[in-house]
PDB file of C-alpha atoms in Angstrom:
ATOM      1  CA  MET A 862       0.190  10.675  11.450  1.00 29.00           C
ATOM      2  CA  LYS A 863       3.081  12.918  10.459  1.00 28.00           C
ATOM      3  CA  ILE A 864       2.569  13.069   6.735  1.00 25.00           C
ATOM      4  CA  ALA A 865       3.469  16.708   6.286  1.00 28.00           C
ATOM      5  CA  SER A 866       6.963  16.231   7.704  1.00 28.00           C
ATOM      6  CA  LEU A 867       7.755  13.791   4.898  1.00 28.00           C
ATOM      7  CA  LEU A 868       6.829  16.048   1.986  1.00 29.00           C
ATOM      8  CA  ARG A 869       9.717  17.387  -0.043  1.00 32.00           C
ATOM      9  CA  ARG A 870      10.247  19.303  -3.229  1.00 31.00           C
ATOM     10  CA  LYS A 871      12.123  17.580  -5.999  1.00 34.00           C
ATOM     11  CA  PRO A 872      15.842  18.142  -5.328  1.00 35.00           C
ATOM     12  CA  ARG A 873      17.757  20.431  -7.652  1.00 35.00           C
ATOM     13  CA  GLY A 874      21.252  19.182  -8.357  1.00 37.00           C
ATOM     14  CA  GLY A 875      23.317  17.212  -5.862  1.00 39.00           C
ATOM     15  CA  PRO A 876      23.903  13.448  -5.744  1.00 40.00           C
ATOM     16  CA  SER A 877      21.120  11.183  -6.919  1.00 43.00           C
ATOM     17  CA  LEU A 878      20.152   7.930  -5.253  1.00 45.00           C
ATOM     18  CA  ALA A 879      19.242   6.645  -8.715  1.00 43.00           C
ATOM     19  CA  ARG A 880      22.952   6.116  -9.449  1.00 54.00           C
ATOM     20  CA  GLU A 881      23.745   4.531  -6.115  1.00 66.00           C
ATOM     21  CA  THR A 882      20.718   2.477  -5.154  1.00 82.00           C
ATOM     22  CA  VAL A 883      19.117  -0.660  -6.515  1.00 90.00           C
ATOM     23  CA  TYR A 884      15.680  -1.346  -5.082  1.00 95.00           C
ATOM     24  CA  VAL A 885      14.733  -4.823  -3.968  1.00 97.00           C
ATOM     25  CA  SER A 886      11.491  -6.127  -2.536  1.00 98.00           C
ATOM     26  CA  GLN A 887       9.743  -9.053  -0.937  1.00 98.00           C
ATOM     27  CA  ASN A 888       6.049  -9.883  -1.037  1.00 98.00           C
ATOM     28  CA  ARG A 889       3.738 -12.091   0.996  1.00 98.00           C
ATOM     29  CA  SER A 890       0.029 -12.894   0.612  1.00 98.00           C
ATOM     30  CA  HIS A 891      -2.125 -15.205   2.718  1.00 98.00           C
ATOM     31  CA  VAL A 892      -5.820 -16.038   2.667  1.00 97.00           C
ATOM     32  CA  GLY A 893      -5.931 -15.696   6.466  1.00 97.00           C
ATOM     33  CA  ARG A 894      -7.437 -18.014   9.045  1.00 96.00           C
ATOM     34  CA  VAL A 895     -11.114 -17.394   8.288  1.00 94.00           C
ATOM     35  CA  ARG A 896     -11.649 -16.571   4.610  1.00 93.00           C
ATOM     36  CA  ARG A 897     -11.754 -19.241   1.917  1.00 92.00           C
ATOM     37  CA  VAL A 898     -10.785 -16.995  -0.992  1.00 93.00           C
ATOM     38  CA  ASN A 899      -7.875 -14.571  -1.177  1.00 96.00           C
ATOM     39  CA  GLU A 900      -9.209 -11.399  -2.810  1.00 96.00           C
ATOM     40  CA  ASP A 901      -5.900  -9.547  -2.365  1.00 97.00           C
ATOM     41  CA  ARG A 902      -3.427  -9.126  -5.200  1.00 98.00           C
ATOM     42  CA  PHE A 903      -0.056  -7.402  -5.467  1.00 98.00           C
ATOM     43  CA  LEU A 904       2.380  -6.054  -8.033  1.00 98.00           C
ATOM     44  CA  ASP A 905       6.096  -6.419  -7.357  1.00 98.00           C
ATOM     45  CA  ARG A 906       8.165  -4.852 -10.127  1.00 98.00           C
ATOM     46  CA  ALA A 907      11.373  -3.737  -8.477  1.00 97.00           C
ATOM     47  CA  ASP A 908      12.941  -3.659 -11.929  1.00 96.00           C
ATOM     48  CA  ARG A 909      10.624  -0.763 -12.807  1.00 97.00           C
ATOM     49  CA  GLY A 910      10.344   0.896  -9.416  1.00 97.00           C
ATOM     50  CA  LEU A 911       6.639   0.072  -9.199  1.00 98.00           C
ATOM     51  CA  TRP A 912       4.788  -1.842  -6.500  1.00 98.00           C
ATOM     52  CA  ALA A 913       1.167  -2.158  -5.421  1.00 99.00           C
ATOM     53  CA  VAL A 914      -1.142  -3.940  -3.014  1.00 98.00           C
ATOM     54  CA  VAL A 915      -4.766  -4.284  -4.095  1.00 98.00           C
ATOM     55  CA  ASP A 916      -7.546  -5.464  -1.784  1.00 98.00           C
ATOM     56  CA  GLY A 917     -10.569  -6.740  -3.691  1.00 96.00           C
ATOM     57  CA  MET A 918     -14.089  -6.170  -2.371  1.00 94.00           C
ATOM     58  CA  GLY A 919     -17.268  -7.938  -3.314  1.00 84.00           C
ATOM     59  CA  GLY A 920     -16.899 -11.430  -1.946  1.00 69.00           C
ATOM     60  CA  HIS A 921     -15.900 -14.718  -3.530  1.00 58.00           C
ATOM     61  CA  SER A 922     -14.636 -14.349  -7.093  1.00 69.00           C
ATOM     62  CA  GLY A 923     -15.889 -10.773  -7.564  1.00 89.00           C
ATOM     63  CA  GLY A 924     -13.338  -9.059  -5.361  1.00 94.00           C
ATOM     64  CA  ALA A 925     -10.551 -11.253  -6.651  1.00 95.00           C
ATOM     65  CA  ALA A 926     -11.480 -10.429 -10.247  1.00 94.00           C
ATOM     66  CA  ALA A 927     -11.542  -6.702  -9.488  1.00 96.00           C
ATOM     67  CA  ALA A 928      -8.139  -6.837  -7.821  1.00 97.00           C
ATOM     68  CA  ALA A 929      -6.722  -8.923 -10.666  1.00 97.00           C
ATOM     69  CA  THR A 930      -7.974  -6.359 -13.177  1.00 97.00           C
ATOM     70  CA  VAL A 931      -6.039  -3.614 -11.407  1.00 98.00           C
ATOM     71  CA  VAL A 932      -2.846  -5.653 -11.243  1.00 98.00           C
ATOM     72  CA  ASP A 933      -3.125  -6.651 -14.900  1.00 98.00           C
ATOM     73  CA  VAL A 934      -3.319  -2.995 -15.925  1.00 98.00           C
ATOM     74  CA  LEU A 935      -0.353  -2.041 -13.729  1.00 98.00           C
ATOM     75  CA  GLN A 936       1.595  -5.030 -15.019  1.00 98.00           C
ATOM     76  CA  ALA A 937       1.048  -3.804 -18.570  1.00 98.00           C
ATOM     77  CA  LEU A 938       2.311  -0.385 -17.511  1.00 98.00           C
ATOM     78  CA  ALA A 939       5.445  -1.972 -16.044  1.00 98.00           C
ATOM     79  CA  ASP A 940       5.981  -4.108 -19.153  1.00 98.00           C
ATOM     80  CA  ASP A 941       5.936  -1.056 -21.405  1.00 98.00           C
ATOM     81  CA  PRO A 942       9.530   0.207 -21.849  1.00 97.00           C
ATOM     82  CA  ALA A 943       8.440   3.848 -21.651  1.00 97.00           C
ATOM     83  CA  PRO A 944       9.399   5.697 -18.447  1.00 96.00           C
ATOM     84  CA  ILE A 945       6.829   5.449 -15.658  1.00 98.00           C
ATOM     85  CA  ASN A 946       5.805   8.672 -13.975  1.00 97.00           C
ATOM     86  CA  ALA A 947       2.963   9.817 -11.756  1.00 98.00           C
ATOM     87  CA  ALA A 948       0.745  10.739 -14.701  1.00 98.00           C
ATOM     88  CA  ALA A 949       1.169   7.257 -16.186  1.00 98.00           C
ATOM     89  CA  VAL A 950       0.253   5.637 -12.864  1.00 98.00           C
ATOM     90  CA  ARG A 951      -2.867   7.774 -12.539  1.00 98.00           C
ATOM     91  CA  ALA A 952      -3.904   7.003 -16.111  1.00 98.00           C
ATOM     92  CA  ALA A 953      -3.459   3.264 -15.530  1.00 98.00           C
ATOM     93  CA  VAL A 954      -5.508   3.336 -12.349  1.00 98.00           C
ATOM     94  CA  SER A 955      -8.229   5.355 -14.083  1.00 98.00           C
ATOM     95  CA  HIS A 956      -8.357   2.717 -16.836  1.00 98.00           C
ATOM     96  CA  ALA A 957      -8.558  -0.092 -14.277  1.00 98.00           C
ATOM     97  CA  ASN A 958     -11.279   1.732 -12.362  1.00 97.00           C
ATOM     98  CA  ARG A 959     -13.417   2.035 -15.464  1.00 97.00           C
ATOM     99  CA  ALA A 960     -12.835  -1.608 -16.381  1.00 96.00           C
ATOM    100  CA  ILE A 961     -14.039  -2.760 -12.959  1.00 96.00           C
ATOM    101  CA  TYR A 962     -16.999  -0.403 -13.029  1.00 95.00           C
ATOM    102  CA  ASP A 963     -18.091  -1.599 -16.464  1.00 94.00           C
ATOM    103  CA  VAL A 964     -17.557  -5.347 -15.953  1.00 89.00           C
ATOM    104  CA  HIS A 965     -17.645  -6.163 -12.224  1.00 79.00           C
ATOM    105  CA  ALA A 966     -20.705  -4.177 -11.191  1.00 75.00           C
ATOM    106  CA  THR A 967     -20.888  -5.354  -7.574  1.00 82.00           C
ATOM    107  CA  SER A 968     -17.153  -5.402  -6.892  1.00 93.00           C
ATOM    108  CA  GLY A 969     -14.370  -2.944  -6.175  1.00 96.00           C
ATOM    109  CA  ALA A 970     -10.869  -2.662  -4.766  1.00 97.00           C
ATOM    110  CA  THR A 971      -8.763  -0.509  -2.511  1.00 98.00           C
ATOM    111  CA  ILE A 972      -5.215   0.183  -3.615  1.00 98.00           C
ATOM    112  CA  VAL A 973      -1.862   1.498  -2.494  1.00 98.00           C
ATOM    113  CA  ILE A 974       0.977   2.031  -4.975  1.00 99.00           C
ATOM    114  CA  ALA A 975       4.630   2.978  -4.582  1.00 98.00           C
ATOM    115  CA  LEU A 976       6.535   4.535  -7.475  1.00 98.00           C
ATOM    116  CA  ILE A 977      10.241   5.228  -6.898  1.00 97.00           C
ATOM    117  CA  GLU A 978      11.943   7.513  -9.385  1.00 93.00           C
ATOM    118  CA  GLY A 979      15.557   8.201  -8.461  1.00 89.00           C
ATOM    119  CA  SER A 980      15.587   9.664  -4.960  1.00 90.00           C
ATOM    120  CA  GLU A 981      11.833  10.218  -4.743  1.00 96.00           C
ATOM    121  CA  ALA A 982       9.119   7.820  -3.679  1.00 98.00           C
ATOM    122  CA  THR A 983       5.517   8.683  -4.481  1.00 98.00           C
ATOM    123  CA  ILE A 984       2.697   6.825  -2.774  1.00 98.00           C
ATOM    124  CA  PHE A 985      -0.789   6.728  -4.324  1.00 98.00           C
ATOM    125  CA  TRP A 986      -3.856   5.307  -2.639  1.00 98.00           C
ATOM    126  CA  ALA A 987      -7.619   4.963  -2.554  1.00 98.00           C
ATOM    127  CA  GLY A 988      -9.346   3.257   0.365  1.00 97.00           C
ATOM    128  CA  ASP A 989      -7.735   1.767   3.449  1.00 96.00           C
ATOM    129  CA  SER A 990      -4.771  -0.128   1.999  1.00 98.00           C
ATOM    130  CA  ARG A 991      -1.745   1.551   3.549  1.00 98.00           C
ATOM    131  CA  ALA A 992       1.885   2.530   3.094  1.00 98.00           C
ATOM    132  CA  TYR A 993       4.427   2.990   5.876  1.00 98.00           C
ATOM    133  CA  LEU A 994       7.918   4.425   5.798  1.00 98.00           C
ATOM    134  CA  MET A 995      10.234   2.565   8.166  1.00 97.00           C
ATOM    135  CA  ARG A 996      13.153   4.721   9.219  1.00 96.00           C
ATOM    136  CA  GLY A 997      15.443   4.752  12.255  1.00 92.00           C
ATOM    137  CA  GLY A 998      13.677   1.962  14.127  1.00 92.00           C
ATOM    138  CA  GLY A 999      10.245   3.539  13.794  1.00 95.00           C
ATOM    139  CA  ALA A1000       7.547   3.932  11.168  1.00 96.00           C
ATOM    140  CA  GLU A1001       5.433   6.718   9.706  1.00 97.00           C
ATOM    141  CA  GLN A1002       2.070   5.989   8.093  1.00 97.00           C
ATOM    142  CA  LEU A1003       2.202   7.771   4.759  1.00 98.00           C
ATOM    143  CA  THR A1004      -1.419   7.172   3.767  1.00 98.00           C
ATOM    144  CA  HIS A1005      -4.628   8.445   5.356  1.00 96.00           C
ATOM    145  CA  ASP A1006      -7.505   5.975   5.190  1.00 95.00           C
ATOM    146  CA  HIS A1007     -10.561   6.739   3.121  1.00 96.00           C
ATOM    147  CA  SER A1008     -12.951   5.078   5.550  1.00 90.00           C
ATOM    148  CA  VAL A1009     -15.932   5.771   7.770  1.00 89.00           C
ATOM    149  CA  VAL A1010     -13.983   5.241  10.981  1.00 85.00           C
ATOM    150  CA  GLN A1011     -11.142   7.510   9.804  1.00 89.00           C
ATOM    151  CA  GLU A1012     -13.669  10.272   9.201  1.00 88.00           C
ATOM    152  CA  MET A1013     -14.959   9.718  12.725  1.00 89.00           C
ATOM    153  CA  ILE A1014     -11.423   9.858  14.108  1.00 86.00           C
ATOM    154  CA  ASP A1015     -10.747  13.063  12.171  1.00 86.00           C
ATOM    155  CA  ALA A1016     -13.960  14.548  13.583  1.00 91.00           C
ATOM    156  CA  GLY A1017     -12.893  13.653  17.125  1.00 88.00           C
ATOM    157  CA  VAL A1018     -15.818  11.324  17.843  1.00 83.00           C
ATOM    158  CA  LEU A1019     -13.811   8.079  17.788  1.00 83.00           C
ATOM    159  CA  THR A1020     -10.378   7.158  19.092  1.00 80.00           C
ATOM    160  CA  GLU A1021      -7.864   5.245  17.024  1.00 76.00           C
ATOM    161  CA  ALA A1022      -7.783   2.563  19.709  1.00 73.00           C
ATOM    162  CA  ALA A1023     -11.519   1.960  19.285  1.00 73.00           C
ATOM    163  CA  ALA A1024     -11.538   2.110  15.488  1.00 73.00           C
ATOM    164  CA  ASP A1025     -10.798  -1.568  14.831  1.00 72.00           C
ATOM    165  CA  ARG A1026     -13.688  -2.642  17.051  1.00 72.00           C
ATOM    166  CA  HIS A1027     -16.229  -0.297  15.481  1.00 77.00           C
ATOM    167  CA  PRO A1028     -19.016  -2.069  13.539  1.00 71.00           C
ATOM    168  CA  GLN A1029     -18.161   0.006  10.447  1.00 77.00           C
ATOM    169  CA  ALA A1030     -14.425  -0.642  10.655  1.00 71.00           C
ATOM    170  CA  ASN A1031     -14.383  -2.289   7.228  1.00 75.00           C
ATOM    171  CA  VAL A1032     -16.439   0.366   5.406  1.00 88.00           C
ATOM    172  CA  VAL A1033     -14.394   2.477   2.983  1.00 94.00           C
ATOM    173  CA  THR A1034     -15.433   5.799   1.476  1.00 95.00           C
ATOM    174  CA  ARG A1035     -13.301   5.549  -1.645  1.00 96.00           C
ATOM    175  CA  ALA A1036     -12.366   2.593  -3.841  1.00 96.00           C
ATOM    176  CA  LEU A1037     -11.795   1.572  -7.427  1.00 97.00           C
ATOM    177  CA  GLY A1038     -14.751   0.332  -9.439  1.00 96.00           C
ATOM    178  CA  VAL A1039     -17.623   1.864  -7.471  1.00 94.00           C
ATOM    179  CA  ALA A1040     -17.996   4.961  -9.673  1.00 95.00           C
ATOM    180  CA  PRO A1041     -17.029   5.922 -13.248  1.00 95.00           C
ATOM    181  CA  ALA A1042     -14.023   7.856 -11.922  1.00 97.00           C
ATOM    182  CA  VAL A1043     -11.837   7.586  -8.833  1.00 97.00           C
ATOM    183  CA  ALA A1044      -9.552  10.116  -7.149  1.00 96.00           C
ATOM    184  CA  LEU A1045      -6.140   8.927  -6.021  1.00 98.00           C
ATOM    185  CA  ASP A1046      -4.464  10.736  -3.137  1.00 98.00           C
ATOM    186  CA  SER A1047      -0.668  10.881  -3.187  1.00 98.00           C
ATOM    187  CA  VAL A1048       2.323  11.910  -1.115  1.00 98.00           C
ATOM    188  CA  THR A1049       5.989  12.170  -2.108  1.00 98.00           C
ATOM    189  CA  THR A1050       9.045  11.728   0.092  1.00 97.00           C
ATOM    190  CA  LEU A1051      12.791  11.741  -0.436  1.00 96.00           C
ATOM    191  CA  VAL A1052      14.333   8.311   0.016  1.00 95.00           C
ATOM    192  CA  GLN A1053      17.175   8.127   2.525  1.00 93.00           C
ATOM    193  CA  PRO A1054      19.749   5.340   2.998  1.00 91.00           C
ATOM    194  CA  ASN A1055      18.342   2.373   4.956  1.00 92.00           C
ATOM    195  CA  ASP A1056      14.723   3.374   4.378  1.00 96.00           C
ATOM    196  CA  ARG A1057      12.164   0.608   4.091  1.00 97.00           C
ATOM    197  CA  PHE A1058       8.647   0.922   2.712  1.00 98.00           C
ATOM    198  CA  LEU A1059       5.740  -1.317   3.649  1.00 98.00           C
ATOM    199  CA  LEU A1060       2.636  -1.566   1.473  1.00 98.00           C
ATOM    200  CA  CYS A1061      -0.182  -3.647   2.934  1.00 98.00           C
ATOM    201  CA  SER A1062      -3.857  -4.498   2.930  1.00 98.00           C
ATOM    202  CA  ASP A1063      -5.971  -3.874   6.017  1.00 95.00           C
ATOM    203  CA  GLY A1064      -5.612  -7.524   6.963  1.00 96.00           C
ATOM    204  CA  VAL A1065      -2.023  -6.603   7.846  1.00 97.00           C
ATOM    205  CA  SER A1066      -2.368  -3.014   9.050  1.00 96.00           C
ATOM    206  CA  ARG A1067      -4.944  -3.763  11.731  1.00 91.00           C
ATOM    207  CA  SER A1068      -2.439  -6.039  13.466  1.00 93.00           C
ATOM    208  CA  LEU A1069       0.554  -3.682  13.357  1.00 95.00           C
ATOM    209  CA  ASP A1070       1.964  -2.453  16.655  1.00 93.00           C
ATOM    210  CA  PRO A1071       4.295   0.597  16.581  1.00 91.00           C
ATOM    211  CA  ARG A1072       6.650  -1.305  18.866  1.00 93.00           C
ATOM    212  CA  ASP A1073       7.124  -3.967  16.183  1.00 94.00           C
ATOM    213  CA  PHE A1074       9.317  -1.755  14.038  1.00 95.00           C
ATOM    214  CA  ALA A1075      12.055  -1.307  16.624  1.00 94.00           C
ATOM    215  CA  THR A1076      12.835  -5.032  16.542  1.00 95.00           C
ATOM    216  CA  MET A1077      12.273  -5.866  12.889  1.00 96.00           C
ATOM    217  CA  PRO A1078      14.884  -8.115  11.218  1.00 96.00           C
ATOM    218  CA  ALA A1079      17.253  -6.258   8.913  1.00 93.00           C
ATOM    219  CA  ALA A1080      16.764  -8.645   5.982  1.00 96.00           C
ATOM    220  CA  ILE A1081      13.578  -7.704   4.176  1.00 97.00           C
ATOM    221  CA  GLY A1082      12.581 -11.329   3.565  1.00 98.00           C
ATOM    222  CA  ASP A1083      12.718 -12.000   7.305  1.00 98.00           C
ATOM    223  CA  MET A1084      10.910  -8.706   7.894  1.00 98.00           C
ATOM    224  CA  ALA A1085       8.113  -9.710   5.528  1.00 98.00           C
ATOM    225  CA  ASP A1086       7.809 -13.084   7.262  1.00 98.00           C
ATOM    226  CA  ARG A1087       7.595 -11.417  10.681  1.00 98.00           C
ATOM    227  CA  ILE A1088       4.909  -8.940   9.609  1.00 98.00           C
ATOM    228  CA  LEU A1089       2.779 -11.665   8.040  1.00 98.00           C
ATOM    229  CA  GLU A1090       3.225 -13.950  11.046  1.00 98.00           C
ATOM    230  CA  ASN A1091       2.098 -11.154  13.378  1.00 97.00           C
ATOM    231  CA  ALA A1092      -0.957 -10.483  11.211  1.00 97.00           C
ATOM    232  CA  LEU A1093      -2.036 -14.135  11.263  1.00 97.00           C
ATOM    233  CA  GLN A1094      -1.384 -14.631  14.967  1.00 97.00           C
ATOM    234  CA  ARG A1095      -2.945 -11.410  16.201  1.00 96.00           C
ATOM    235  CA  ASP A1096      -5.955 -11.348  13.894  1.00 93.00           C
ATOM    236  CA  GLY A1097      -6.126 -13.529  10.788  1.00 95.00           C
ATOM    237  CA  SER A1098      -9.764 -12.677  10.087  1.00 93.00           C
ATOM    238  CA  ASP A1099      -9.033 -11.237   6.646  1.00 94.00           C
ATOM    239  CA  ASN A1100      -6.700 -11.762   3.710  1.00 97.00           C
ATOM    240  CA  ALA A1101      -3.233 -10.429   4.521  1.00 98.00           C
ATOM    241  CA  THR A1102      -0.938  -9.086   1.802  1.00 98.00           C
ATOM    242  CA  LEU A1103       2.211  -6.992   1.970  1.00 98.00           C
ATOM    243  CA  VAL A1104       5.222  -5.791   0.005  1.00 98.00           C
ATOM    244  CA  VAL A1105       8.429  -4.616   1.669  1.00 98.00           C
ATOM    245  CA  ILE A1106      10.769  -2.400  -0.379  1.00 98.00           C
ATOM    246  CA  ALA A1107      14.371  -1.499   0.384  1.00 97.00           C
ATOM    247  CA  GLY A1108      17.312   0.124  -1.351  1.00 91.00           C
ATOM    248  CA  LEU A1109      20.702  -1.531  -1.656  1.00 83.00           C
ATOM    249  CA  SER A1110      23.473   1.065  -1.953  1.00 69.00           C
ATOM    250  CA  GLY A1111      26.019   0.344  -4.637  1.00 56.00           C
TER     251      GLY A1111
END
């Protein structure tokens, strides 16, 4: 994962993508081929430069309620006319975390958020919901899973190829609602022309193949359809939710 290569300082002067680019997005969510309840939720507010995918945990209505709580809080943030910045996102997530912890005692949620301000995109996450930057026919994973198998991979005792088949593949080490406070990791990257961002739950990410990105349709609606179709055909054992974000140069 080449996260470090994507980090940038905020540009000083020069042209701003904020004046040239309008961001558009497409979302898809499917219960999958095994589950009866879709515990995933998403936020798609291209008008405010704010998107999220939330994967509820806890089974049946519990996980869905936890995920809905997170999206409701982020929706309120997007509805407020005040500018949205990283501090506001973190405060909203902290509020949602406490609400889940206080009300949905046996539930939780993983989350990935994209906030685009001008020419910068900041990704926030907790758990194993992921963000990818699609650029030049390839993709970079911007997030680093908070999970048992990722810790094993980092320690060199498990290969990435074997991770999906490990009996603890679905066990996360960080999530909203499981403690009074939650730490969000984040990474910021400069947005370049033709960039695409993919936010997704693990029901999508476990089916992604790096070779997919070289042949993705240019239209983001078709791209979203292709990614979801691949997830359902290759796996389908979990809820599958994704948001694709792109900039349209003006």
